PDB file of C-alpha atoms and ligand atoms in Angstrom:
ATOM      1  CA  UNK A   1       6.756   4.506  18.378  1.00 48.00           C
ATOM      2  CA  UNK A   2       8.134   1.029  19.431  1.00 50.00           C
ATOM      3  CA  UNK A   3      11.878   1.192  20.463  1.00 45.00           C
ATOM      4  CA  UNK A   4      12.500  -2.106  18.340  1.00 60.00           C
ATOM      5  CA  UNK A   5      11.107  -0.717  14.773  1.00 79.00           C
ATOM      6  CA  UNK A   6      13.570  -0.711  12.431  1.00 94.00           C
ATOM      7  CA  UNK A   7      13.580   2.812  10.430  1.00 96.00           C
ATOM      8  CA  UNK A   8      15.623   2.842   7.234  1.00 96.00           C
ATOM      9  CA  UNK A   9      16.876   6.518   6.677  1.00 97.00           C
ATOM     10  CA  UNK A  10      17.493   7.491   3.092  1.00 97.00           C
ATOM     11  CA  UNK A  11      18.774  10.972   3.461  1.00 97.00           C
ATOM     12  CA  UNK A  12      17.898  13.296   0.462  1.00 96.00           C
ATOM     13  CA  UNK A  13      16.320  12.252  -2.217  1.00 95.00           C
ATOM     14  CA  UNK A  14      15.591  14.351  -5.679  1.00 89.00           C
ATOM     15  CA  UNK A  15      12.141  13.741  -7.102  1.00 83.00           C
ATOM     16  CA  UNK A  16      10.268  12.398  -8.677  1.00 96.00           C
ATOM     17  CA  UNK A  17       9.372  10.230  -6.208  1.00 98.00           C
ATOM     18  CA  UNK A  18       6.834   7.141  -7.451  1.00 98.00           C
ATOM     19  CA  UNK A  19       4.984   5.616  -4.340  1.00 98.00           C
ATOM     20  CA  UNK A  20       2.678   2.796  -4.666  1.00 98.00           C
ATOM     21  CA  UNK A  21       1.112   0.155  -2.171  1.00 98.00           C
ATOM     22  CA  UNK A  22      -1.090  -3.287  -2.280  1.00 98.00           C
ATOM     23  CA  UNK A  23       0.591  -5.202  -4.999  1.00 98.00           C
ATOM     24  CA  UNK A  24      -1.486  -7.910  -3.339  1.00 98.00           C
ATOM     25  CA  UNK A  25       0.647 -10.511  -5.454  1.00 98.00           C
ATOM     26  CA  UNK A  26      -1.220  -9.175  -8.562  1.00 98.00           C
ATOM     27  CA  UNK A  27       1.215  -9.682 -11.007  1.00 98.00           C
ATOM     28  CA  UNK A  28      -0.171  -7.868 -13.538  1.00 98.00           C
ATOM     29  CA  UNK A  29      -0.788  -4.884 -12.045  1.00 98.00           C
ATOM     30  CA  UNK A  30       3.241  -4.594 -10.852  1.00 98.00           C
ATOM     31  CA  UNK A  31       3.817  -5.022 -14.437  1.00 98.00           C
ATOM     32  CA  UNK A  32       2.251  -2.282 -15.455  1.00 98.00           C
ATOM     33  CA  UNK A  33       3.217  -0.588 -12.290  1.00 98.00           C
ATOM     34  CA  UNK A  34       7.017  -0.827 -13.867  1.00 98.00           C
ATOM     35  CA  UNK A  35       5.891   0.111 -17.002  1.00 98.00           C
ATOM     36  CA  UNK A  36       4.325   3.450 -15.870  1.00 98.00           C
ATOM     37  CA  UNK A  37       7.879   3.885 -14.004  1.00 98.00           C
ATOM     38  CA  UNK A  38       9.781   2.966 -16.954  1.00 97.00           C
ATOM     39  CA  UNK A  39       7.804   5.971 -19.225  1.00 97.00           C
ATOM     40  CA  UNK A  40       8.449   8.392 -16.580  1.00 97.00           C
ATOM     41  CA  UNK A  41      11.919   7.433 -16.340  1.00 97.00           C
ATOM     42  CA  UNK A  42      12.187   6.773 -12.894  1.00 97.00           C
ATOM     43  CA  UNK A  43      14.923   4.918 -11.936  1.00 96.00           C
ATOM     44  CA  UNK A  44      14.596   2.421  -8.850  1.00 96.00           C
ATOM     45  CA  UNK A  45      15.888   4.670  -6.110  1.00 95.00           C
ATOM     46  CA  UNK A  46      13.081   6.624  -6.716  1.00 97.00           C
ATOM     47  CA  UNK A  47      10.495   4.531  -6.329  1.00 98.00           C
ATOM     48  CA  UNK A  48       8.924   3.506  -2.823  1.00 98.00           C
ATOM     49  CA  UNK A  49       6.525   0.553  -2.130  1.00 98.00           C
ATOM     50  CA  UNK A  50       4.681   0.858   1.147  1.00 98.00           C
ATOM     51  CA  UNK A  51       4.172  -2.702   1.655  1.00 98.00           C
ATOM     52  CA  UNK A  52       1.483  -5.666   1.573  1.00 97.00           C
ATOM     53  CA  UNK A  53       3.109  -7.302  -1.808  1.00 97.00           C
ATOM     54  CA  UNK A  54       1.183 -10.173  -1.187  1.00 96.00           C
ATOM     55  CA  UNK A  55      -1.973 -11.145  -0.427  1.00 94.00           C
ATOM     56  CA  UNK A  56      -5.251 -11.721  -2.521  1.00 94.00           C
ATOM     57  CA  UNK A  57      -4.292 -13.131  -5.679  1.00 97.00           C
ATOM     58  CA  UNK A  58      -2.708 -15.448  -7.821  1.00 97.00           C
ATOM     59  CA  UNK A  59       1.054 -14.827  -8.291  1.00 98.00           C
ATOM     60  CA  UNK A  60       2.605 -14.769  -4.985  1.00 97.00           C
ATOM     61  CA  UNK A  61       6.130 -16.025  -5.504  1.00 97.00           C
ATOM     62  CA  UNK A  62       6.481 -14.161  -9.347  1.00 98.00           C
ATOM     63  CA  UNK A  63       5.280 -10.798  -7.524  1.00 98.00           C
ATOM     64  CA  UNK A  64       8.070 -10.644  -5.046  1.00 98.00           C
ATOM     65  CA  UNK A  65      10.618 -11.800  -7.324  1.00 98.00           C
ATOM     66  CA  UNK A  66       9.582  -9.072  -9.967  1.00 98.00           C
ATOM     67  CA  UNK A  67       9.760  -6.114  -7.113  1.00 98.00           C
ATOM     68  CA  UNK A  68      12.617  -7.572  -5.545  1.00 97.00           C
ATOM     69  CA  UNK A  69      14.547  -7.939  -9.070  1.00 97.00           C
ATOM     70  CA  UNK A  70      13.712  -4.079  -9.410  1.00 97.00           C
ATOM     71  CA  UNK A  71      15.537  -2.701  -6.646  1.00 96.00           C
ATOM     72  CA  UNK A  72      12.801  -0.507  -5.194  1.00 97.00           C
ATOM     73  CA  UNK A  73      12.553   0.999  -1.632  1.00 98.00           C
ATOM     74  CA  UNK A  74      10.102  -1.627  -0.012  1.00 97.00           C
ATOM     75  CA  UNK A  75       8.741  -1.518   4.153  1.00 98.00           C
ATOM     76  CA  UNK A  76       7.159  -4.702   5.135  1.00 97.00           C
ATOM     77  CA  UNK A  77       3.343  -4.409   5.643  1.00 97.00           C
ATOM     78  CA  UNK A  78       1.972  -6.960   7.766  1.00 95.00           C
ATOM     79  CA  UNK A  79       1.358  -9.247   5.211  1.00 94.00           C
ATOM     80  CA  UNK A  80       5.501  -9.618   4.590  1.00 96.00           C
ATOM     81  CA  UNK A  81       5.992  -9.123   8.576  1.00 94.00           C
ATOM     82  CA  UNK A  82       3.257 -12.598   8.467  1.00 92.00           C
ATOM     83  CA  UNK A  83       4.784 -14.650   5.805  1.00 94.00           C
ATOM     84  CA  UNK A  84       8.388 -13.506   6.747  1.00 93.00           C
ATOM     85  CA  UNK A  85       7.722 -14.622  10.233  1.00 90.00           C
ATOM     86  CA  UNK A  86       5.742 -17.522   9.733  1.00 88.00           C
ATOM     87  CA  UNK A  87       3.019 -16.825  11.693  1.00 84.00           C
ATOM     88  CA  UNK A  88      -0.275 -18.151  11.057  1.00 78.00           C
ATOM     89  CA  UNK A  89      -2.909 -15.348  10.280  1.00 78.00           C
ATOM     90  CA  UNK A  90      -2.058 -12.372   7.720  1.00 76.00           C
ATOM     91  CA  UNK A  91      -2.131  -9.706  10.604  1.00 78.00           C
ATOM     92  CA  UNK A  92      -4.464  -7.175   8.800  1.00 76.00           C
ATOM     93  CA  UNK A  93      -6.018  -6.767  11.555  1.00 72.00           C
ATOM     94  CA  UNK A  94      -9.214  -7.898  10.936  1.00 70.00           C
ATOM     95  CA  UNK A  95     -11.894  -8.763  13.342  1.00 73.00           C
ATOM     96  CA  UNK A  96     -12.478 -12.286  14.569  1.00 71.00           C
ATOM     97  CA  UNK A  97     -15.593 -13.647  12.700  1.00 71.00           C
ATOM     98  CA  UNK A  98     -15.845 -10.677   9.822  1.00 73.00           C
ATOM     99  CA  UNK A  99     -16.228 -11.755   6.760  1.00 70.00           C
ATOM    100  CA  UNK A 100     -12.473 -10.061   6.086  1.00 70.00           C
ATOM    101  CA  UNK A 101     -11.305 -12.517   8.297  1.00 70.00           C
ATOM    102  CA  UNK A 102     -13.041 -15.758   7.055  1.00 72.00           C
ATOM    103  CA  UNK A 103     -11.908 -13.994   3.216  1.00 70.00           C
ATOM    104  CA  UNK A 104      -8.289 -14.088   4.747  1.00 78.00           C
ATOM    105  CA  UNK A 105      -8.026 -17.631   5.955  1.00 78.00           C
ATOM    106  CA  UNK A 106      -8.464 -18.785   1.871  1.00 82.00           C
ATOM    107  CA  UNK A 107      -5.761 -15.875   0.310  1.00 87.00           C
ATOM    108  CA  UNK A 108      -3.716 -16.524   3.389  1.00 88.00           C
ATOM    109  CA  UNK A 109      -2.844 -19.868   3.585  1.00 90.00           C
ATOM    110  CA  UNK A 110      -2.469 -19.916  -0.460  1.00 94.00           C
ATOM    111  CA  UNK A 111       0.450 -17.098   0.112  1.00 94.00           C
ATOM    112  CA  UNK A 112       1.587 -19.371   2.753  1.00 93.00           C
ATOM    113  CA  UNK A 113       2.338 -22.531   0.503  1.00 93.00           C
ATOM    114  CA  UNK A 114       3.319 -20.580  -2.313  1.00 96.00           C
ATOM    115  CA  UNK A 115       6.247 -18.552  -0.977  1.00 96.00           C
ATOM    116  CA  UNK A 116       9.673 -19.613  -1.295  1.00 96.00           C
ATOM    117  CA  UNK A 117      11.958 -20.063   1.446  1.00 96.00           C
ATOM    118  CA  UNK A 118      14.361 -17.595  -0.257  1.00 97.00           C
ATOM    119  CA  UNK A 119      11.675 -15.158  -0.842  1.00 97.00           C
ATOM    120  CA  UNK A 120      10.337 -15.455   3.046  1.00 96.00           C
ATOM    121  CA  UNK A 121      13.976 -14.852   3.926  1.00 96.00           C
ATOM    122  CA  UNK A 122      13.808 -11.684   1.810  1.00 96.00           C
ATOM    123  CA  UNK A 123      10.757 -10.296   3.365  1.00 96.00           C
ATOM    124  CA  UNK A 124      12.250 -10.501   6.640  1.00 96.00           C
ATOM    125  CA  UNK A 125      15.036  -7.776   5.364  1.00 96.00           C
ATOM    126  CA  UNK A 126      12.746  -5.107   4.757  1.00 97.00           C
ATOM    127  CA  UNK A 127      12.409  -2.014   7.316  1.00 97.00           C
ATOM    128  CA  UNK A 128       9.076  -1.716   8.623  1.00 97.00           C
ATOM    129  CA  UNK A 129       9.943   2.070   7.763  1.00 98.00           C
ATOM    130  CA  UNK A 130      12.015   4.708   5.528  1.00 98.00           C
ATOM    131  CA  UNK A 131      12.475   7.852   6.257  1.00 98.00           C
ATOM    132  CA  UNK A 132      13.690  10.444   3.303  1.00 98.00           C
ATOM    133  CA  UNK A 133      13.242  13.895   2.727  1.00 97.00           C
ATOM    134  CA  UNK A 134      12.339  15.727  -0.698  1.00 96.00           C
ATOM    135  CA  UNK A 135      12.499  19.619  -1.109  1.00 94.00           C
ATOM    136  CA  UNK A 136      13.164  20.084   2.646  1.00 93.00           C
ATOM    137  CA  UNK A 137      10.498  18.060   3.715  1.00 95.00           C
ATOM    138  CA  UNK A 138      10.983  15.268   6.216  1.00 97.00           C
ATOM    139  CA  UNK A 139       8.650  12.189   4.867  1.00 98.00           C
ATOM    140  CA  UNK A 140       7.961   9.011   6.834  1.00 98.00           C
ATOM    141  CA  UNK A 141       7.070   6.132   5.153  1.00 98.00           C
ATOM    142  CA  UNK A 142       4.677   3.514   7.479  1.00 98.00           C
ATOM    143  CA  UNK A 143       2.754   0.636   6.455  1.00 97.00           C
ATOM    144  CA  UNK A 144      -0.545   1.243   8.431  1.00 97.00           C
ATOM    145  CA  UNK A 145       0.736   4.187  11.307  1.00 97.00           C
ATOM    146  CA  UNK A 146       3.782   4.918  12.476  1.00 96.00           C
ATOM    147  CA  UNK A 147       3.010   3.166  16.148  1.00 95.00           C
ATOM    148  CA  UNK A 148       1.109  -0.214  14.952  1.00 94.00           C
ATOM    149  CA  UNK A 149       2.236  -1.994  11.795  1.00 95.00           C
ATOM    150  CA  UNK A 150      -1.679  -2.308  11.026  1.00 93.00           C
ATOM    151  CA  UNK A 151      -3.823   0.354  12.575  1.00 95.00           C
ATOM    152  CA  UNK A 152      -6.292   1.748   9.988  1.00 95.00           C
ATOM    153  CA  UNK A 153      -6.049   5.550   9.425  1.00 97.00           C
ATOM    154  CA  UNK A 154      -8.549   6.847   6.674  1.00 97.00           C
ATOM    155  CA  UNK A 155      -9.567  10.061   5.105  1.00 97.00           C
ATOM    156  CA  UNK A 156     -12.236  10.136   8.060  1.00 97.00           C
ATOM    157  CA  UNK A 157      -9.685   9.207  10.947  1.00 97.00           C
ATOM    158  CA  UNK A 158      -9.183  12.573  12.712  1.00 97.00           C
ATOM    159  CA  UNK A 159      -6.198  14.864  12.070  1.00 97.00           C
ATOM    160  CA  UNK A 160      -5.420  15.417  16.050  1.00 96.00           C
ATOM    161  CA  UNK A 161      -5.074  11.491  15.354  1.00 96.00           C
ATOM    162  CA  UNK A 162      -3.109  11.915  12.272  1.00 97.00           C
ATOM    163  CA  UNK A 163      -0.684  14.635  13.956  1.00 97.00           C
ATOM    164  CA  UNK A 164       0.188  12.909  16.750  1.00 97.00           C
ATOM    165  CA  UNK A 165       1.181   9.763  14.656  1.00 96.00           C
ATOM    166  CA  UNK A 166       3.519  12.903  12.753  1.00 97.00           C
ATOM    167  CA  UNK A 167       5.021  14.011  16.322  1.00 97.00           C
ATOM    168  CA  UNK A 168       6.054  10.612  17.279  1.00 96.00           C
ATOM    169  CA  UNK A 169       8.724  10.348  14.338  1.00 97.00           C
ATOM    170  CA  UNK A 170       9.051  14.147  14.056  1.00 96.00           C
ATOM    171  CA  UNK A 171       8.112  14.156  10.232  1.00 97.00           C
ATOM    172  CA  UNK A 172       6.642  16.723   8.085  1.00 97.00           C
ATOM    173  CA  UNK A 173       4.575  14.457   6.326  1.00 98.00           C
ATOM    174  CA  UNK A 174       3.616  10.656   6.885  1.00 98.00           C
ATOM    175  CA  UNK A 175       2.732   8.660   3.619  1.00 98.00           C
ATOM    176  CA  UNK A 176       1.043   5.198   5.030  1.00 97.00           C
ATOM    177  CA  UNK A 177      -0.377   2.567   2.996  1.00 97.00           C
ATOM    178  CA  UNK A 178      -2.460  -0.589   4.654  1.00 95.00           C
ATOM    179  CA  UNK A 179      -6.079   0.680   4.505  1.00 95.00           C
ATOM    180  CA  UNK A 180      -6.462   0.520   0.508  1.00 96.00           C
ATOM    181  CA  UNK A 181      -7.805   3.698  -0.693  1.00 97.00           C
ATOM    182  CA  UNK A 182      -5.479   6.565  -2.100  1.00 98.00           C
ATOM    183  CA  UNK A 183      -6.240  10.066   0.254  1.00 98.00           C
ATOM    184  CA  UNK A 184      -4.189  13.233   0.624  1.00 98.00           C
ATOM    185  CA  UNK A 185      -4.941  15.655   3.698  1.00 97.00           C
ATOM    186  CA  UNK A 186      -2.904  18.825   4.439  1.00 97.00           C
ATOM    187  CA  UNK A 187      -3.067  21.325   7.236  1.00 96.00           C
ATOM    188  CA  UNK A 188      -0.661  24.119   8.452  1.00 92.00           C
ATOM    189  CA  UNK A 189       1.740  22.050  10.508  1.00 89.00           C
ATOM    190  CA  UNK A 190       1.381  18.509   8.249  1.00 96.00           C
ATOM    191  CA  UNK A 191       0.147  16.309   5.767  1.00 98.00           C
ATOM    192  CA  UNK A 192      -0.995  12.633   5.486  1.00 98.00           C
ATOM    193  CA  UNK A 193      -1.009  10.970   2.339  1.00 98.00           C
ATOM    194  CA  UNK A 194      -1.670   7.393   1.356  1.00 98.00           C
ATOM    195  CA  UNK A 195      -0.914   6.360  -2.550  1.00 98.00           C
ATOM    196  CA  UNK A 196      -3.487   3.620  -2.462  1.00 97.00           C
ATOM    197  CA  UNK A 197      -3.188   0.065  -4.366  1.00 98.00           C
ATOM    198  CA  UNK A 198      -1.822  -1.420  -7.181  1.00 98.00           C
ATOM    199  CA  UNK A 199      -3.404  -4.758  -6.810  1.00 98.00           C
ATOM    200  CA  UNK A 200      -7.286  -4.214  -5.866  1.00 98.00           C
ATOM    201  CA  UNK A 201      -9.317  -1.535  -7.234  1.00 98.00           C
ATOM    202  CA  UNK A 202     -10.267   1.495  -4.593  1.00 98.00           C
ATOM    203  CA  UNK A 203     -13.725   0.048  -4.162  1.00 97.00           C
ATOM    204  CA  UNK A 204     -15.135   2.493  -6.415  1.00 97.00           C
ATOM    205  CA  UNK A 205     -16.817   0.666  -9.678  1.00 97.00           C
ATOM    206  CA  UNK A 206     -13.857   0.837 -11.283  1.00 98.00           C
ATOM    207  CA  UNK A 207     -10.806  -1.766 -12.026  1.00 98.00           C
ATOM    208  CA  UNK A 208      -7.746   0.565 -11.721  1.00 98.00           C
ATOM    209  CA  UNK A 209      -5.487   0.741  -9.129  1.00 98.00           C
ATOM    210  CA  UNK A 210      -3.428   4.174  -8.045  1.00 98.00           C
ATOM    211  CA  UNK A 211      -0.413   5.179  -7.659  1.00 98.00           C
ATOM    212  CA  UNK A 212       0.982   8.389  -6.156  1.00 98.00           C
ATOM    213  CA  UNK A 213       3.835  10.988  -7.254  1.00 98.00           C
ATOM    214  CA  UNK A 214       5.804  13.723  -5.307  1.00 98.00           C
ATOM    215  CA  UNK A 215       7.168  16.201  -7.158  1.00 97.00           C
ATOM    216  CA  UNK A 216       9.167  18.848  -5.943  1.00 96.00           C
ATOM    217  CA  UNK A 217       7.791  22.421  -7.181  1.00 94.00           C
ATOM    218  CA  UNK A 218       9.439  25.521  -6.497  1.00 91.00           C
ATOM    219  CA  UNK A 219       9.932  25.912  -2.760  1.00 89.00           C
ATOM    220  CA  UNK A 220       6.984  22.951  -2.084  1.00 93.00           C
ATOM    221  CA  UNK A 221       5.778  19.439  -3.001  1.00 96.00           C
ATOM    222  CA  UNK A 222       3.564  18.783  -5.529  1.00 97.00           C
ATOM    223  CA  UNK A 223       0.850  15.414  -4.906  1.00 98.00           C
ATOM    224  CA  UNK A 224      -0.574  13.919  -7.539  1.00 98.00           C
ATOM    225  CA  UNK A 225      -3.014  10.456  -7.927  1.00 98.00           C
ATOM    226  CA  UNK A 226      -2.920   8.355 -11.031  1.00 98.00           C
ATOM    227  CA  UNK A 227      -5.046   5.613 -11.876  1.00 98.00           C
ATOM    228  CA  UNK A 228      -3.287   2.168 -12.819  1.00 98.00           C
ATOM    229  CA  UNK A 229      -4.868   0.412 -15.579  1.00 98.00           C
ATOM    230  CA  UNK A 230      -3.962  -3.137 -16.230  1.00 98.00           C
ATOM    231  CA  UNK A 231      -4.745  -6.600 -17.314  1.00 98.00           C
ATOM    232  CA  UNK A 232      -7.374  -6.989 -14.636  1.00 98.00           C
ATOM    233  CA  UNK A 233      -9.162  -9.754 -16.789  1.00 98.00           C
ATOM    234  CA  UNK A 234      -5.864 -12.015 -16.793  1.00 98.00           C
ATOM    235  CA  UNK A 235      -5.050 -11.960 -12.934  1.00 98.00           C
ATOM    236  CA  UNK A 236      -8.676 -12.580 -12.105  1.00 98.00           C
ATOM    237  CA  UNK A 237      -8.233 -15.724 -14.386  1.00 98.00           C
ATOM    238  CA  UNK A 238      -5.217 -16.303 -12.694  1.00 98.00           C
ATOM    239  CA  UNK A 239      -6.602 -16.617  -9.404  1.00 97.00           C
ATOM    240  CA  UNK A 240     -10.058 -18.230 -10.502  1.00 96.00           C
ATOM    241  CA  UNK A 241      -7.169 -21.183 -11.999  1.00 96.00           C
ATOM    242  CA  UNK A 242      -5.464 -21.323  -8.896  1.00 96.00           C
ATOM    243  CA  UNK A 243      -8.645 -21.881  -6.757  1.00 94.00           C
ATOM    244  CA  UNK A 244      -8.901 -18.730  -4.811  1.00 94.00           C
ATOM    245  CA  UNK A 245     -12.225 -17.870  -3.477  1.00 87.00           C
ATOM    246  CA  UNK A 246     -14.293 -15.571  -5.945  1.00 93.00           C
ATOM    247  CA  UNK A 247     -14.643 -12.803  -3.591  1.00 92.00           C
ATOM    248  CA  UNK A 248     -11.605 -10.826  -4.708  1.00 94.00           C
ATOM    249  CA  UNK A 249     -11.267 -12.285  -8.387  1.00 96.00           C
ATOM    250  CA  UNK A 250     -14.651 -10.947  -9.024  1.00 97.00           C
ATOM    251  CA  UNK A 251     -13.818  -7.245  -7.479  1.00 97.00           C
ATOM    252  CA  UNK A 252     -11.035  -7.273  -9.764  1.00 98.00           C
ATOM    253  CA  UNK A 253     -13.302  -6.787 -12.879  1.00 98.00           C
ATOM    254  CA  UNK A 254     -16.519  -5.342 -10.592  1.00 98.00           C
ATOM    255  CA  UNK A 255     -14.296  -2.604  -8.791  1.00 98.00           C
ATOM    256  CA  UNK A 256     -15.924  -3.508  -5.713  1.00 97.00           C
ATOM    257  CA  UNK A 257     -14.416  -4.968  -2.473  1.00 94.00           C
ATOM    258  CA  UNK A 258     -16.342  -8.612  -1.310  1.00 91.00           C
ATOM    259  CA  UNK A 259     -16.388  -6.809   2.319  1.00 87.00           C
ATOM    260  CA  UNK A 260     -16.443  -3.048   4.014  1.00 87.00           C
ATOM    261  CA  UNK A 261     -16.394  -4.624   7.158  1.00 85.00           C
ATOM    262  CA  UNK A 262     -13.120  -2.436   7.870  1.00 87.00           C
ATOM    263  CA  UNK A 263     -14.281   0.770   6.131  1.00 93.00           C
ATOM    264  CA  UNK A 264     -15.778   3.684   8.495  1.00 95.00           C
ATOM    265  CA  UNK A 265     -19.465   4.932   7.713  1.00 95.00           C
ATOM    266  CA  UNK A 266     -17.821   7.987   5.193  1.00 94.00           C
ATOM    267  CA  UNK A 267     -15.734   5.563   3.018  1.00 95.00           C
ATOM    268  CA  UNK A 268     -18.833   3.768   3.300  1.00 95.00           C
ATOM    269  CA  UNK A 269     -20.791   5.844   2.060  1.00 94.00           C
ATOM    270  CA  UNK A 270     -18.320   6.507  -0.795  1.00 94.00           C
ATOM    271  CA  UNK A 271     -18.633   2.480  -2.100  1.00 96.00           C
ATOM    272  CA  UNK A 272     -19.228   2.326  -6.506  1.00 96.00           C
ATOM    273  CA  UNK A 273     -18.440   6.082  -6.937  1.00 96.00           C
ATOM    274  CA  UNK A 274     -15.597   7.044  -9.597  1.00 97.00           C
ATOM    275  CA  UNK A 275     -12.723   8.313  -7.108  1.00 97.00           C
ATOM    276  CA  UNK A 276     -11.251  11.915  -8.462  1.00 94.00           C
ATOM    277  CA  UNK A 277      -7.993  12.790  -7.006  1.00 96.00           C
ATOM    278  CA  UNK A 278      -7.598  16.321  -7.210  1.00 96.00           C
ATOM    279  CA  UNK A 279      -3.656  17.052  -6.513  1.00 97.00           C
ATOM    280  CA  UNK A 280      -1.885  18.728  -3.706  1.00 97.00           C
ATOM    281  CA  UNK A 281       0.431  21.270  -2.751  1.00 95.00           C
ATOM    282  CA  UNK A 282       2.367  20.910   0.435  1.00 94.00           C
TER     283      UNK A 282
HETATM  284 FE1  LIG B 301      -1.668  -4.140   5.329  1.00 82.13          FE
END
């Protein structure tokens, strides 16, 4: 892990713990992304963001205020490392010519001129990492992995891959966000979990987004994946109104992504099928 990344250590925390990623300046969706905390009673401290809180649609500025205003553990993704920064590409990590990166240029600039200075200063705050642990577990928080802001790991990427990103911050568990699908992997000496996204569906036919909840159990951690259901129908509006490119808008309400350019050949495979989360004890 870089020398220079800024980890922001929590110390104990008692669960419930809510983690979401992707609010993707979906509005809506964080709305109901509160709500969901508000019926479980969470309180803020126990909720965790893993970054990316804008990006494809319509409400860029009222997005950050609404998380901000909440209180929430937040790491930057790259997308608030970009905007904080003021750099000129969204630093997905995309590659030059895909149709990811031609999508990005639109969403990206749009985020650009509708952030406010106050709100870019704010994103510059935010640790690129937390670290916490939860019934003895020690749980690392990253955006993509713990050594590179926005390297891809997936369900596919292989667990010798996925263990040594554990080793370099000596945690029981890593929970990264970045790559836009919810997964949960466990083996004897770790566990890799990513909650998903609030703010584009998971690419499979349907318009929710997910969420993720730890939950201590006994002497272990219980996982479990919820689907977000929200006012998709209003923040595609939103962002056909504000002149974003259709691509996105329309995956709000189709449930699939305009591009897979990013996805490996098994989460490929998996494009239009109903995702079922079956939950996890580590
Ligand atoms: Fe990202």
């Amino acid at each position: 892990m870089n020398a220079q990344t800024d980890v922001r250590d929590l110390g104990a925390l008692t669960g419930p713990v809510m983690i979401f990623g992707g609010p993707y300046s979906n509005l809506q969706a964080t709305r109901a992304l509160l709500d969901a905390a508000n019926r479980l009673g969470l309180p803020a401290n126990q909720l965790v963001c893993t970054g990316d809180a804008v990006a494809y649609c319509a409400d860029t500025e009222a997005t950050v205020r609404l998380l901000r205003d909440a209180g929430m553990h937040w790491i930057q993704g790259n997308c608030e490392q970009s905007l904080g920064n003021r750099i000129d590409d969204c630093g997905c990590g995309f590659e030059e010519g895909s149709s990811c990166a031609t999508l990005s240029d639109s969403w990206y600039s749009y985020a650009n001129r509708t952030i406010s200075e106050d709100s870019r200063a704010w994103l510059r705050t935010l640790p690129a990492q937390l670290r916490f642990t939860l019934n003895g577990r020690r749980i690392q928080v990253v955006h993509g992995a713990a050594d590179q802001i926005n390297r891809f790991v997936f369900e596919s990427t292989p667990q010798d891959e996925k263990q040594r990103q554990l080793d370099l911050v000596q945690a029981d568990v890593v929970v990264g966000g970045h790559c836009g699908l919810p997964f949960g992997q466990a083996w004897h000496s770790g566990a890799w979990l990513n909650a998903g996204v609030i703010g584009m569906p998971a690419n499979d036919g349907t318009k929710d987004g997910w969420y993720m909840l730890l939950i201590p159990e006994a002497e272990r951690l219980k996982v479990s994946w919820h689907r977000l259901n929200y006012a998709a129908t209003e923040a595609a509006d939103a962002m056909r109104f504000a002149g974003l490119p259709t691509g996105y808008s329309d995956a709000l309400l189709s449930g699939l992504w305009p591009s897979i350019d990013i996805l490996p050949t098994a989460e490929r495979r998996r494009r239009g099928q109903p995702l079922q989360l079956a939950a996890l004890l580590i």
